[in-house]
Amino acid sequence: MTALAAAAFVCGPDAPVKLCERLLALQPVAREVPAFLWDRGAVALGRRLAATLPEDAFDRGIARGRGGALAMAADIRLDNRDDLAAALGCVDTLGRLSDAALAMSAIERWGVAAIEGFLGDFAIVLWDGSHDRLILARDALGARPLHYRRTGGCVTVASTAQALASAAGARADGIATVHFLSGMAVPHGASFFAGIERVEPGEIVTIGAHSLDRSSYWNPDLSPSRFASGGDAAEALAALFGESVRARLRRTAADVATHLSAGLDSGAVTATAARRIGDGSVHAFTAAPPEGMHGADDGVDDEGPDAAKLAAMHPRIVHHRIASPRRSPVDMLGPGFVLYGRPLTNLANQTWLAEINDRIRAQGVDVLLVGAMGNLTISHSGSEALGELVRSGRIARAIRHGAELRAAGNSWRAVAGAATRPFRNSPPQKWGPPLLAPGVSRPQADAVLGSVARRLAVARRTDPGDFGKAVLAGWDIDMRDPTADRRIVEFCLRLPVERFAPGGVARGLARTAFADCLPASTIASHRRGRQAGWWHVAAREKLDRIRDEIECIAASTDASAIVDVATMREMVATWPGRWSDPQTEARYRMRLLPALAAGHFVRRCAA
């Protein structure tokens, strides 16, 4: 994988360059790539590049500027290369410029402020020798990770928190782990390791010998956009989304891969990629249960048939149905600790994600397009529109939208509930509270009013960097998400929320925007897919291993102080025989599996 490292200021007996070498060696890789080092005595930068872009052939490791006063190690894909080259006057040489070199040219011209104009996925470590400062930055949505540690005047930096923690012998951060178990983001700037700090998405951190400044550069314009009609908004979204997908199709191999369910997000990504890929194929992978394992009796949903319909519409798509529940969630814990360096989110889904990654690599593909942020952006439901209109006092529009909801088939009770949602406390989760050890308090999330503010807050804290880096490290696959494109996020945040549900139809904007490239069954469907709904089958076959893991967690002082071991034991002892009730599946998926993930992570950190 592409890995970054830096060390600066007073670092004790170890020279900064030696620390960089060690930090690069501690970051996992799928294939060996050379390390580039830049050494100036009191400061050193390191970088190991896994090439995924055609222009990486021209990369020279550590980019330099201003006569050597600037040096930069970057993990970067710039999506606005043409615009930057035009502004810099280097269009004629653009084809021979790596993204890191182009970024350095922009920083030479406009200073650190140039980073605010970068579109794409990036993490940047910049040494400014003119001011003896280290500057760290990440892209607005956090697709590439970056962490640092400050101790005794020394600053060390690495892409992964785990590399810094391994070098320092750091243990798990208990507060961050409690937040994970509670379904919340870790505290601002924290990582899952004590003493290891995280550069936030959309943030620039400036570190001097005796100073530190953090500032968020991504503060999007949230003024409502105006379109003459819902059709105009849908057309604009489809065009912008096409550009987002096109930017992510820049690659070294001919083919790309996608996740393809029966939903709008993955369908839009896959279909748009198929239309824009030119030469090459889109290998679309659908996680589906084995034959006979679906229906009301076992609560498993099969999205394969609808996914196949979409694939049949586009000649560039090669459809792969992945129907083998070989992995149990407990199988993912050990490899996950090494690759992710944090408790694994949604452990059930990790089983089919790993299976698909294996198949992608078998195809020789190294770019994977996903639609993980679609629910916040292109396919946002608009379900809170009526409540938003009522809360903001737009009563006439609220009445019209309520009538649209009724005409779309919603009951009066459902309409009334939607209208009063902003004024009610959130109902308790039906699957029960998180499995926190007795005496551990569950943190309370700050209330966020308003659809736009809530979605912006979720976008800021999602922080997918560790997951993308793990996939690159474990499978040599560069994971890219066009639904998390900064331009798409800003476009969707500016749309009035009722635009997402025109005529009272949930996700109506996406249904219109992508109607010409998705099958009618997907456009018309209002079901929610239950990905990996069969995880419990493989889990049952390895209950002994789950029990063993629970006992290992119980034996760890650090882990058992955070995780409710007694309830975990009870849940395994009363393992259900039938899973047709969605709440049964949710209770085990949303309570037991996160506790396993958190407990395993904490105990491994303490070992």
GROMACS .gro file of C-alpha atoms in nm, residues 388 391 421-424 446-455:
model
   16
  388GLU     CA    1  -3.808   1.995   0.845
  391ARG     CA    2  -3.989   2.290   1.218
  421ARG     CA    3  -4.026   1.373   1.423
  422PRO     CA    4  -3.806   1.679   1.500
  423PHE     CA    5  -3.996   1.738   1.823
  424ARG     CA    6  -3.968   1.384   1.963
  446ASP     CA    7  -2.479   1.582   2.077
  447ALA     CA    8  -2.821   1.663   1.934
  448VAL     CA    9  -2.796   1.789   1.576
  449LEU     CA   10  -3.104   1.968   1.444
  450GLY     CA   11  -3.182   1.988   1.076
  451SER     CA   12  -3.128   1.748   0.790
  452VAL     CA   13  -2.838   1.938   0.634
  453ALA     CA   14  -2.650   1.982   0.963
  454ARG     CA   15  -2.705   1.619   1.054
  455ARG     CA   16  -2.586   1.486   0.720
   0.00000   0.00000   0.00000
